[in-house]
């Protein structure tokens, strides 16, 4: 069984989200730097140096390691009876759902995902939900049509 892997658009989306989070962390660190230096003068300047070094290491780790892990660990597989999704960064999880048990299909797009054309598909069953993330428009439409065809053929 071969999992469908994420597209290049999804890889760019992941890197953009990481950069946005990294920029927000830098803004928080900059503000905390101003607060620490204004209240404590140079008495606690080593804290600022530690935070700058830590932030730099986290940024390098995030930009290099996390996209590769997501690319390796994210994917989905579907046939006429079931959908299997694999996801996770540090711990790989796998969920399987029988398509005959699906009663609701939800398509969602985040703000940055709309720019890149990346969506996620959530299938709801009585046992719980399964989410397939990082789908481009073509993959989403193909997967949705496949699931809809299976559900419609079972209703007849």
PDB file of C-alpha atoms in Angstrom, residues 4-14 74-76 107-110 112-121 132-145:
ATOM      1  CA  UNK A   4      -0.361   9.665  -1.238  1.00  0.00           C
ATOM      2  CA  UNK A   5       2.300  12.178  -0.256  1.00  0.00           C
ATOM      3  CA  UNK A   6       2.011  15.913   0.231  1.00  0.00           C
ATOM      4  CA  UNK A   7       2.512  18.264  -2.714  1.00  0.00           C
ATOM      5  CA  UNK A   8       5.114  20.988  -3.241  1.00  0.00           C
ATOM      6  CA  UNK A   9       2.462  23.604  -2.448  1.00  0.00           C
ATOM      7  CA  UNK A  10       1.889  21.926   0.900  1.00  0.00           C
ATOM      8  CA  UNK A  11       5.641  21.977   1.600  1.00  0.00           C
ATOM      9  CA  UNK A  12       5.726  25.720   0.880  1.00  0.00           C
ATOM     10  CA  UNK A  13       2.658  26.173   3.078  1.00  0.00           C
ATOM     11  CA  UNK A  14       4.400  24.385   5.974  1.00  0.00           C
ATOM     12  CA  UNK A  74       1.964  12.838   6.449  1.00  0.00           C
ATOM     13  CA  UNK A  75      -0.071  10.952   3.876  1.00  0.00           C
ATOM     14  CA  UNK A  76      -3.273   9.101   3.197  1.00  0.00           C
ATOM     15  CA  UNK A 107     -13.704  20.658   4.198  1.00  0.00           C
ATOM     16  CA  UNK A 108     -11.753  23.435   5.938  1.00  0.00           C
ATOM     17  CA  UNK A 109      -9.177  25.998   4.873  1.00  0.00           C
ATOM     18  CA  UNK A 110      -7.006  28.147   7.103  1.00  0.00           C
ATOM     19  CA  UNK A 112      -2.600  30.951   4.875  1.00  0.00           C
ATOM     20  CA  UNK A 113      -3.970  27.752   3.354  1.00  0.00           C
ATOM     21  CA  UNK A 114      -6.288  29.799   1.134  1.00  0.00           C
ATOM     22  CA  UNK A 115      -3.300  31.637  -0.287  1.00  0.00           C
ATOM     23  CA  UNK A 116      -1.523  28.370  -1.110  1.00  0.00           C
ATOM     24  CA  UNK A 117      -4.661  26.434  -2.056  1.00  0.00           C
ATOM     25  CA  UNK A 118      -4.241  23.939   0.788  1.00  0.00           C
ATOM     26  CA  UNK A 119      -7.215  22.364   2.592  1.00  0.00           C
ATOM     27  CA  UNK A 120      -8.066  19.608   5.007  1.00  0.00           C
ATOM     28  CA  UNK A 121     -10.833  17.038   4.815  1.00  0.00           C
ATOM     29  CA  UNK A 132      -6.606  14.356   6.130  1.00  0.00           C
ATOM     30  CA  UNK A 133      -4.505  17.520   6.080  1.00  0.00           C
ATOM     31  CA  UNK A 134      -2.300  19.317   3.560  1.00  0.00           C
ATOM     32  CA  UNK A 135      -4.390  18.553   0.472  1.00  0.00           C
ATOM     33  CA  UNK A 136      -4.132  20.759  -2.596  1.00  0.00           C
ATOM     34  CA  UNK A 137      -7.316  21.536  -4.553  1.00  0.00           C
ATOM     35  CA  UNK A 138      -6.906  18.716  -7.085  1.00  0.00           C
ATOM     36  CA  UNK A 139      -6.229  16.053  -4.430  1.00  0.00           C
ATOM     37  CA  UNK A 140      -9.117  17.340  -2.318  1.00  0.00           C
ATOM     38  CA  UNK A 141     -11.553  17.170  -5.217  1.00  0.00           C
ATOM     39  CA  UNK A 142     -10.349  13.686  -6.211  1.00  0.00           C
ATOM     40  CA  UNK A 143     -10.626  12.362  -2.652  1.00  0.00           C
ATOM     41  CA  UNK A 144     -14.013  14.000  -2.060  1.00  0.00           C
ATOM     42  CA  UNK A 145     -15.426  12.554  -5.305  1.00  0.00           C
TER      43      UNK A 145
END
